[in-house]
């Protein structure tokens, strides 16, 4: 069990690198939703593997994929949230996110209740359904999202049409506008 808890964060770091790179190509919301869906699908596969008595190593592998893909999207969703709120209100939203992390205790209590009521498989199915619903806001934002770098390129191109000798020297120039 300790090997799993040691390996899981390492896998998450690798998945975070992949999500970061992919987000620059297809967008943060699409990548976050995609990796959440991979995690949800992995959870369903984990349930089916458990029901069909797959070997323990296979269930562990599916668990690592599920956990890594679901948890690798945190930085992307946080950046989407912070881009959507005014700079003056980011502290409030960051604090609210801390409360959200605290809510894991409540969800664990609810999960324990559901396990006692209907069993572990039912609990995992409810979790998968809730996770699917949680991706709806990300999907709703797809059409509004610009791919990272696209907006900077558009701004640089528009400046160059007015000032042809202008060259972007700052990676954070977008925040200065």
mmCIF file with all atom_site columns, C-alpha atoms in Angstrom:
data_model
loop_
_atom_site.group_PDB
_atom_site.id
_atom_site.type_symbol
_atom_site.label_atom_id
_atom_site.label_alt_id
_atom_site.label_comp_id
_atom_site.label_asym_id
_atom_site.label_entity_id
_atom_site.label_seq_id
_atom_site.pdbx_PDB_ins_code
_atom_site.Cartn_x
_atom_site.Cartn_y
_atom_site.Cartn_z
_atom_site.occupancy
_atom_site.B_iso_or_equiv
_atom_site.pdbx_formal_charge
_atom_site.auth_seq_id
_atom_site.auth_comp_id
_atom_site.auth_asym_id
_atom_site.auth_atom_id
_atom_site.pdbx_PDB_model_num
ATOM 1   C CA . UNK A 1 1   ? 0.000   0.000   0.000   1.00 0.00 ? 1   UNK A CA 1
ATOM 2   C CA . UNK A 1 2   ? 2.846   2.408   0.835   1.00 0.00 ? 2   UNK A CA 1
ATOM 3   C CA . UNK A 1 3   ? 4.391   1.796   -2.589  1.00 0.00 ? 3   UNK A CA 1
ATOM 4   C CA . UNK A 1 4   ? 1.108   2.875   -4.184  1.00 0.00 ? 4   UNK A CA 1
ATOM 5   C CA . UNK A 1 5   ? 0.992   6.072   -2.117  1.00 0.00 ? 5   UNK A CA 1
ATOM 6   C CA . UNK A 1 6   ? 4.631   6.740   -3.026  1.00 0.00 ? 6   UNK A CA 1
ATOM 7   C CA . UNK A 1 7   ? 4.096   6.078   -6.747  1.00 0.00 ? 7   UNK A CA 1
ATOM 8   C CA . UNK A 1 8   ? 0.826   7.979   -7.081  1.00 0.00 ? 8   UNK A CA 1
ATOM 9   C CA . UNK A 1 9   ? 2.246   11.520  -6.576  1.00 0.00 ? 9   UNK A CA 1
ATOM 10  C CA . UNK A 1 10  ? 5.121   10.727  -8.953  1.00 0.00 ? 10  UNK A CA 1
ATOM 11  C CA . UNK A 1 11  ? 2.626   9.712   -11.624 1.00 0.00 ? 11  UNK A CA 1
ATOM 12  C CA . UNK A 1 12  ? 0.625   12.868  -10.918 1.00 0.00 ? 12  UNK A CA 1
ATOM 13  C CA . UNK A 1 13  ? 3.696   15.022  -11.522 1.00 0.00 ? 13  UNK A CA 1
ATOM 14  C CA . UNK A 1 14  ? 4.265   13.306  -14.867 1.00 0.00 ? 14  UNK A CA 1
ATOM 15  C CA . UNK A 1 15  ? 0.609   13.753  -15.830 1.00 0.00 ? 15  UNK A CA 1
ATOM 16  C CA . UNK A 1 16  ? 0.767   17.443  -14.794 1.00 0.00 ? 16  UNK A CA 1
ATOM 17  C CA . UNK A 1 17  ? 3.646   17.972  -17.201 1.00 0.00 ? 17  UNK A CA 1
ATOM 18  C CA . UNK A 1 18  ? 1.612   16.372  -19.987 1.00 0.00 ? 18  UNK A CA 1
ATOM 19  C CA . UNK A 1 19  ? -1.500  18.427  -19.199 1.00 0.00 ? 19  UNK A CA 1
ATOM 20  C CA . UNK A 1 20  ? 0.543   21.630  -19.123 1.00 0.00 ? 20  UNK A CA 1
ATOM 21  C CA . UNK A 1 21  ? 2.059   20.949  -22.541 1.00 0.00 ? 21  UNK A CA 1
ATOM 22  C CA . UNK A 1 22  ? -1.229  19.831  -24.082 1.00 0.00 ? 22  UNK A CA 1
ATOM 23  C CA . UNK A 1 23  ? -3.036  22.892  -22.730 1.00 0.00 ? 23  UNK A CA 1
ATOM 24  C CA . UNK A 1 24  ? -0.800  25.114  -24.825 1.00 0.00 ? 24  UNK A CA 1
ATOM 25  C CA . UNK A 1 25  ? -1.891  23.227  -27.929 1.00 0.00 ? 25  UNK A CA 1
ATOM 26  C CA . UNK A 1 26  ? -5.619  22.582  -27.427 1.00 0.00 ? 26  UNK A CA 1
ATOM 27  C CA . UNK A 1 27  ? -6.568  24.769  -24.436 1.00 0.00 ? 27  UNK A CA 1
ATOM 28  C CA . UNK A 1 28  ? -6.779  24.423  -20.669 1.00 0.00 ? 28  UNK A CA 1
ATOM 29  C CA . UNK A 1 29  ? -10.499 23.628  -20.413 1.00 0.00 ? 29  UNK A CA 1
ATOM 30  C CA . UNK A 1 30  ? -10.357 20.919  -23.074 1.00 0.00 ? 30  UNK A CA 1
ATOM 31  C CA . UNK A 1 31  ? -7.308  19.294  -21.498 1.00 0.00 ? 31  UNK A CA 1
ATOM 32  C CA . UNK A 1 32  ? -8.804  19.487  -17.989 1.00 0.00 ? 32  UNK A CA 1
ATOM 33  C CA . UNK A 1 33  ? -12.070 17.919  -19.169 1.00 0.00 ? 33  UNK A CA 1
ATOM 34  C CA . UNK A 1 34  ? -10.223 15.274  -21.196 1.00 0.00 ? 34  UNK A CA 1
ATOM 35  C CA . UNK A 1 35  ? -8.045  14.205  -18.274 1.00 0.00 ? 35  UNK A CA 1
ATOM 36  C CA . UNK A 1 36  ? -11.017 14.199  -15.914 1.00 0.00 ? 36  UNK A CA 1
ATOM 37  C CA . UNK A 1 37  ? -12.857 11.969  -18.385 1.00 0.00 ? 37  UNK A CA 1
ATOM 38  C CA . UNK A 1 38  ? -9.835  9.672   -18.552 1.00 0.00 ? 38  UNK A CA 1
ATOM 39  C CA . UNK A 1 39  ? -9.977  9.478   -14.756 1.00 0.00 ? 39  UNK A CA 1
ATOM 40  C CA . UNK A 1 40  ? -13.725 8.805   -14.750 1.00 0.00 ? 40  UNK A CA 1
ATOM 41  C CA . UNK A 1 41  ? -13.336 6.121   -17.407 1.00 0.00 ? 41  UNK A CA 1
ATOM 42  C CA . UNK A 1 42  ? -10.509 4.616   -15.375 1.00 0.00 ? 42  UNK A CA 1
ATOM 43  C CA . UNK A 1 43  ? -12.765 4.555   -12.318 1.00 0.00 ? 43  UNK A CA 1
ATOM 44  C CA . UNK A 1 44  ? -15.426 2.662   -14.286 1.00 0.00 ? 44  UNK A CA 1
ATOM 45  C CA . UNK A 1 45  ? -12.723 0.270   -15.531 1.00 0.00 ? 45  UNK A CA 1
ATOM 46  C CA . UNK A 1 46  ? -11.515 -0.151  -11.950 1.00 0.00 ? 46  UNK A CA 1
ATOM 47  C CA . UNK A 1 47  ? -15.060 -1.039  -10.850 1.00 0.00 ? 47  UNK A CA 1
ATOM 48  C CA . UNK A 1 48  ? -15.428 -3.542  -13.688 1.00 0.00 ? 48  UNK A CA 1
ATOM 49  C CA . UNK A 1 49  ? -11.996 -5.024  -12.972 1.00 0.00 ? 49  UNK A CA 1
ATOM 50  C CA . UNK A 1 50  ? -12.924 -5.444  -9.301  1.00 0.00 ? 50  UNK A CA 1
ATOM 51  C CA . UNK A 1 51  ? -16.279 -7.059  -10.122 1.00 0.00 ? 51  UNK A CA 1
ATOM 52  C CA . UNK A 1 52  ? -14.626 -9.418  -12.624 1.00 0.00 ? 52  UNK A CA 1
ATOM 53  C CA . UNK A 1 53  ? -11.829 -10.428 -10.224 1.00 0.00 ? 53  UNK A CA 1
ATOM 54  C CA . UNK A 1 54  ? -8.938  -8.987  -12.226 1.00 0.00 ? 54  UNK A CA 1
ATOM 55  C CA . UNK A 1 55  ? -5.497  -9.390  -10.658 1.00 0.00 ? 55  UNK A CA 1
ATOM 56  C CA . UNK A 1 56  ? -4.613  -6.875  -7.967  1.00 0.00 ? 56  UNK A CA 1
ATOM 57  C CA . UNK A 1 57  ? -1.731  -5.415  -10.010 1.00 0.00 ? 57  UNK A CA 1
ATOM 58  C CA . UNK A 1 58  ? -4.181  -4.522  -12.832 1.00 0.00 ? 58  UNK A CA 1
ATOM 59  C CA . UNK A 1 59  ? -6.528  -2.733  -10.448 1.00 0.00 ? 59  UNK A CA 1
ATOM 60  C CA . UNK A 1 60  ? -3.567  -0.874  -8.933  1.00 0.00 ? 60  UNK A CA 1
ATOM 61  C CA . UNK A 1 61  ? -2.413  0.220   -12.396 1.00 0.00 ? 61  UNK A CA 1
ATOM 62  C CA . UNK A 1 62  ? -5.917  1.477   -13.231 1.00 0.00 ? 62  UNK A CA 1
ATOM 63  C CA . UNK A 1 63  ? -6.034  3.252   -9.862  1.00 0.00 ? 63  UNK A CA 1
ATOM 64  C CA . UNK A 1 64  ? -2.754  5.037   -10.577 1.00 0.00 ? 64  UNK A CA 1
ATOM 65  C CA . UNK A 1 65  ? -3.995  6.176   -13.990 1.00 0.00 ? 65  UNK A CA 1
ATOM 66  C CA . UNK A 1 66  ? -7.303  7.307   -12.495 1.00 0.00 ? 66  UNK A CA 1
ATOM 67  C CA . UNK A 1 67  ? -5.792  9.206   -9.596  1.00 0.00 ? 67  UNK A CA 1
ATOM 68  C CA . UNK A 1 68  ? -3.049  10.794  -11.677 1.00 0.00 ? 68  UNK A CA 1
ATOM 69  C CA . UNK A 1 69  ? -5.344  11.958  -14.457 1.00 0.00 ? 69  UNK A CA 1
ATOM 70  C CA . UNK A 1 70  ? -8.030  13.363  -12.145 1.00 0.00 ? 70  UNK A CA 1
ATOM 71  C CA . UNK A 1 71  ? -5.546  15.159  -9.880  1.00 0.00 ? 71  UNK A CA 1
ATOM 72  C CA . UNK A 1 72  ? -3.290  16.451  -12.660 1.00 0.00 ? 72  UNK A CA 1
ATOM 73  C CA . UNK A 1 73  ? -5.853  19.034  -13.736 1.00 0.00 ? 73  UNK A CA 1
ATOM 74  C CA . UNK A 1 74  ? -5.749  21.121  -10.541 1.00 0.00 ? 74  UNK A CA 1
ATOM 75  C CA . UNK A 1 75  ? -3.295  23.757  -11.790 1.00 0.00 ? 75  UNK A CA 1
ATOM 76  C CA . UNK A 1 76  ? -5.194  24.135  -15.073 1.00 0.00 ? 76  UNK A CA 1
ATOM 77  C CA . UNK A 1 77  ? -8.594  24.597  -13.464 1.00 0.00 ? 77  UNK A CA 1
ATOM 78  C CA . UNK A 1 78  ? -7.143  27.006  -10.914 1.00 0.00 ? 78  UNK A CA 1
ATOM 79  C CA . UNK A 1 79  ? -5.628  29.127  -13.690 1.00 0.00 ? 79  UNK A CA 1
ATOM 80  C CA . UNK A 1 80  ? -8.957  29.161  -15.547 1.00 0.00 ? 80  UNK A CA 1
ATOM 81  C CA . UNK A 1 81  ? -10.688 30.284  -12.357 1.00 0.00 ? 81  UNK A CA 1
ATOM 82  C CA . UNK A 1 82  ? -8.125  32.989  -11.631 1.00 0.00 ? 82  UNK A CA 1
ATOM 83  C CA . UNK A 1 83  ? -8.378  34.288  -15.216 1.00 0.00 ? 83  UNK A CA 1
ATOM 84  C CA . UNK A 1 84  ? -12.156 34.512  -14.872 1.00 0.00 ? 84  UNK A CA 1
ATOM 85  C CA . UNK A 1 85  ? -12.224 36.658  -11.729 1.00 0.00 ? 85  UNK A CA 1
ATOM 86  C CA . UNK A 1 86  ? -10.989 40.225  -11.306 1.00 0.00 ? 86  UNK A CA 1
ATOM 87  C CA . UNK A 1 87  ? -7.525  40.566  -9.754  1.00 0.00 ? 87  UNK A CA 1
ATOM 88  C CA . UNK A 1 88  ? -9.003  42.262  -6.674  1.00 0.00 ? 88  UNK A CA 1
ATOM 89  C CA . UNK A 1 89  ? -11.189 39.216  -5.927  1.00 0.00 ? 89  UNK A CA 1
ATOM 90  C CA . UNK A 1 90  ? -8.610  36.468  -6.485  1.00 0.00 ? 90  UNK A CA 1
ATOM 91  C CA . UNK A 1 91  ? -7.816  36.261  -2.769  1.00 0.00 ? 91  UNK A CA 1
ATOM 92  C CA . UNK A 1 92  ? -11.461 35.509  -1.960  1.00 0.00 ? 92  UNK A CA 1
ATOM 93  C CA . UNK A 1 93  ? -11.630 32.794  -4.604  1.00 0.00 ? 93  UNK A CA 1
ATOM 94  C CA . UNK A 1 94  ? -8.345  31.316  -3.449  1.00 0.00 ? 94  UNK A CA 1
ATOM 95  C CA . UNK A 1 95  ? -9.726  31.181  0.098   1.00 0.00 ? 95  UNK A CA 1
ATOM 96  C CA . UNK A 1 96  ? -12.888 29.532  -1.208  1.00 0.00 ? 96  UNK A CA 1
ATOM 97  C CA . UNK A 1 97  ? -10.714 26.921  -2.882  1.00 0.00 ? 97  UNK A CA 1
ATOM 98  C CA . UNK A 1 98  ? -9.152  26.188  0.517   1.00 0.00 ? 98  UNK A CA 1
ATOM 99  C CA . UNK A 1 99  ? -12.643 25.588  1.899   1.00 0.00 ? 99  UNK A CA 1
ATOM 100 C CA . UNK A 1 100 ? -13.241 23.292  -1.068  1.00 0.00 ? 100 UNK A CA 1
ATOM 101 C CA . UNK A 1 101 ? -10.186 21.254  -0.076  1.00 0.00 ? 101 UNK A CA 1
ATOM 102 C CA . UNK A 1 102 ? -11.589 21.014  3.456   1.00 0.00 ? 102 UNK A CA 1
ATOM 103 C CA . UNK A 1 103 ? -14.823 19.608  1.992   1.00 0.00 ? 103 UNK A CA 1
ATOM 104 C CA . UNK A 1 104 ? -12.958 16.361  1.304   1.00 0.00 ? 104 UNK A CA 1
ATOM 105 C CA . UNK A 1 105 ? -13.674 15.496  4.928   1.00 0.00 ? 105 UNK A CA 1
ATOM 106 C CA . UNK A 1 106 ? -17.397 15.877  4.321   1.00 0.00 ? 106 UNK A CA 1
ATOM 107 C CA . UNK A 1 107 ? -17.281 13.834  1.142   1.00 0.00 ? 107 UNK A CA 1
ATOM 108 C CA . UNK A 1 108 ? -15.391 11.086  2.983   1.00 0.00 ? 108 UNK A CA 1
ATOM 109 C CA . UNK A 1 109 ? -18.134 11.011  5.616   1.00 0.00 ? 109 UNK A CA 1
ATOM 110 C CA . UNK A 1 110 ? -20.811 10.866  2.902   1.00 0.00 ? 110 UNK A CA 1
ATOM 111 C CA . UNK A 1 111 ? -18.830 8.134   1.131   1.00 0.00 ? 111 UNK A CA 1
ATOM 112 C CA . UNK A 1 112 ? -18.675 6.134   4.348   1.00 0.00 ? 112 UNK A CA 1
ATOM 113 C CA . UNK A 1 113 ? -22.422 6.502   4.746   1.00 0.00 ? 113 UNK A CA 1
ATOM 114 C CA . UNK A 1 114 ? -23.033 5.347   1.154   1.00 0.00 ? 114 UNK A CA 1
ATOM 115 C CA . UNK A 1 115 ? -20.709 2.366   1.595   1.00 0.00 ? 115 UNK A CA 1
ATOM 116 C CA . UNK A 1 116 ? -22.642 1.361   4.724   1.00 0.00 ? 116 UNK A CA 1
ATOM 117 C CA . UNK A 1 117 ? -25.941 1.850   2.903   1.00 0.00 ? 117 UNK A CA 1
ATOM 118 C CA . UNK A 1 118 ? -25.282 0.293   -0.505  1.00 0.00 ? 118 UNK A CA 1
ATOM 119 C CA . UNK A 1 119 ? -21.664 -0.941  -0.656  1.00 0.00 ? 119 UNK A CA 1
ATOM 120 C CA . UNK A 1 120 ? -18.383 0.215   -2.136  1.00 0.00 ? 120 UNK A CA 1
ATOM 121 C CA . UNK A 1 121 ? -19.354 -0.307  -5.785  1.00 0.00 ? 121 UNK A CA 1
ATOM 122 C CA . UNK A 1 122 ? -22.378 1.969   -5.409  1.00 0.00 ? 122 UNK A CA 1
ATOM 123 C CA . UNK A 1 123 ? -20.141 4.604   -3.780  1.00 0.00 ? 123 UNK A CA 1
ATOM 124 C CA . UNK A 1 124 ? -17.714 4.499   -6.723  1.00 0.00 ? 124 UNK A CA 1
ATOM 125 C CA . UNK A 1 125 ? -20.587 4.760   -9.218  1.00 0.00 ? 125 UNK A CA 1
ATOM 126 C CA . UNK A 1 126 ? -21.967 7.830   -7.415  1.00 0.00 ? 126 UNK A CA 1
ATOM 127 C CA . UNK A 1 127 ? -18.481 9.350   -7.396  1.00 0.00 ? 127 UNK A CA 1
ATOM 128 C CA . UNK A 1 128 ? -18.104 8.801   -11.152 1.00 0.00 ? 128 UNK A CA 1
ATOM 129 C CA . UNK A 1 129 ? -21.498 10.424  -11.817 1.00 0.00 ? 129 UNK A CA 1
ATOM 130 C CA . UNK A 1 130 ? -20.627 13.460  -9.689  1.00 0.00 ? 130 UNK A CA 1
ATOM 131 C CA . UNK A 1 131 ? -17.297 13.790  -11.482 1.00 0.00 ? 131 UNK A CA 1
ATOM 132 C CA . UNK A 1 132 ? -19.033 13.730  -14.875 1.00 0.00 ? 132 UNK A CA 1
ATOM 133 C CA . UNK A 1 133 ? -21.361 16.537  -13.748 1.00 0.00 ? 133 UNK A CA 1
ATOM 134 C CA . UNK A 1 134 ? -18.338 18.490  -12.457 1.00 0.00 ? 134 UNK A CA 1
ATOM 135 C CA . UNK A 1 135 ? -16.858 18.609  -15.978 1.00 0.00 ? 135 UNK A CA 1
ATOM 136 C CA . UNK A 1 136 ? -19.889 20.411  -17.430 1.00 0.00 ? 136 UNK A CA 1
ATOM 137 C CA . UNK A 1 137 ? -18.565 23.922  -16.587 1.00 0.00 ? 137 UNK A CA 1
ATOM 138 C CA . UNK A 1 138 ? -15.273 23.098  -18.305 1.00 0.00 ? 138 UNK A CA 1
ATOM 139 C CA . UNK A 1 139 ? -17.101 21.977  -21.436 1.00 0.00 ? 139 UNK A CA 1
ATOM 140 C CA . UNK A 1 140 ? -19.246 25.127  -21.318 1.00 0.00 ? 140 UNK A CA 1
ATOM 141 C CA . UNK A 1 141 ? -16.067 27.244  -21.388 1.00 0.00 ? 141 UNK A CA 1
ATOM 142 C CA . UNK A 1 142 ? -14.578 25.566  -24.480 1.00 0.00 ? 142 UNK A CA 1
ATOM 143 C CA . UNK A 1 143 ? -15.936 28.107  -26.944 1.00 0.00 ? 143 UNK A CA 1
ATOM 144 C CA . UNK A 1 144 ? -14.778 31.071  -24.821 1.00 0.00 ? 144 UNK A CA 1
ATOM 145 C CA . UNK A 1 145 ? -11.245 29.869  -24.275 1.00 0.00 ? 145 UNK A CA 1
ATOM 146 C CA . UNK A 1 146 ? -8.298  31.088  -26.285 1.00 0.00 ? 146 UNK A CA 1
ATOM 147 C CA . UNK A 1 147 ? -5.350  28.782  -26.508 1.00 0.00 ? 147 UNK A CA 1
ATOM 148 C CA . UNK A 1 148 ? -2.381  30.015  -24.492 1.00 0.00 ? 148 UNK A CA 1
ATOM 149 C CA . UNK A 1 149 ? -0.147  32.163  -26.635 1.00 0.00 ? 149 UNK A CA 1
ATOM 150 C CA . UNK A 1 150 ? -2.850  32.861  -29.231 1.00 0.00 ? 150 UNK A CA 1
ATOM 151 C CA . UNK A 1 151 ? -3.968  36.047  -27.531 1.00 0.00 ? 151 UNK A CA 1
ATOM 152 C CA . UNK A 1 152 ? -0.370  37.197  -27.133 1.00 0.00 ? 152 UNK A CA 1
ATOM 153 C CA . UNK A 1 153 ? 0.263   36.481  -30.803 1.00 0.00 ? 153 UNK A CA 1
ATOM 154 C CA . UNK A 1 154 ? -2.838  38.433  -31.799 1.00 0.00 ? 154 UNK A CA 1
ATOM 155 C CA . UNK A 1 155 ? -1.784  41.394  -29.637 1.00 0.00 ? 155 UNK A CA 1
ATOM 156 C CA . UNK A 1 156 ? 1.756   41.312  -30.981 1.00 0.00 ? 156 UNK A CA 1
ATOM 157 C CA . UNK A 1 157 ? 0.466   41.150  -34.561 1.00 0.00 ? 157 UNK A CA 1
ATOM 158 C CA . UNK A 1 158 ? -1.888  44.079  -33.995 1.00 0.00 ? 158 UNK A CA 1
ATOM 159 C CA . UNK A 1 159 ? 0.945   46.133  -32.474 1.00 0.00 ? 159 UNK A CA 1
ATOM 160 C CA . UNK A 1 160 ? 3.240   45.270  -35.330 1.00 0.00 ? 160 UNK A CA 1
ATOM 161 C CA . UNK A 1 161 ? 0.703   46.600  -37.795 1.00 0.00 ? 161 UNK A CA 1
ATOM 162 C CA . UNK A 1 162 ? 0.983   49.972  -36.038 1.00 0.00 ? 162 UNK A CA 1
ATOM 163 C CA . UNK A 1 163 ? 4.603   49.759  -34.887 1.00 0.00 ? 163 UNK A CA 1
ATOM 164 C CA . UNK A 1 164 ? 6.478   47.445  -37.266 1.00 0.00 ? 164 UNK A CA 1
ATOM 165 C CA . UNK A 1 165 ? 9.735   47.486  -35.265 1.00 0.00 ? 165 UNK A CA 1
ATOM 166 C CA . UNK A 1 166 ? 8.015   46.327  -32.021 1.00 0.00 ? 166 UNK A CA 1
ATOM 167 C CA . UNK A 1 167 ? 9.353   43.033  -30.677 1.00 0.00 ? 167 UNK A CA 1
ATOM 168 C CA . UNK A 1 168 ? 7.896   41.293  -27.657 1.00 0.00 ? 168 UNK A CA 1
ATOM 169 C CA . UNK A 1 169 ? 10.575  40.996  -24.980 1.00 0.00 ? 169 UNK A CA 1
ATOM 170 C CA . UNK A 1 170 ? 8.528   39.963  -21.972 1.00 0.00 ? 170 UNK A CA 1
ATOM 171 C CA . UNK A 1 171 ? 6.778   36.631  -21.495 1.00 0.00 ? 171 UNK A CA 1
ATOM 172 C CA . UNK A 1 172 ? 4.433   38.342  -19.029 1.00 0.00 ? 172 UNK A CA 1
ATOM 173 C CA . UNK A 1 173 ? 3.571   41.190  -21.364 1.00 0.00 ? 173 UNK A CA 1
ATOM 174 C CA . UNK A 1 174 ? -0.034  39.983  -21.522 1.00 0.00 ? 174 UNK A CA 1
ATOM 175 C CA . UNK A 1 175 ? -0.502  40.848  -17.818 1.00 0.00 ? 175 UNK A CA 1
ATOM 176 C CA . UNK A 1 176 ? 0.881   44.337  -18.387 1.00 0.00 ? 176 UNK A CA 1
ATOM 177 C CA . UNK A 1 177 ? -1.854  45.296  -20.855 1.00 0.00 ? 177 UNK A CA 1
#
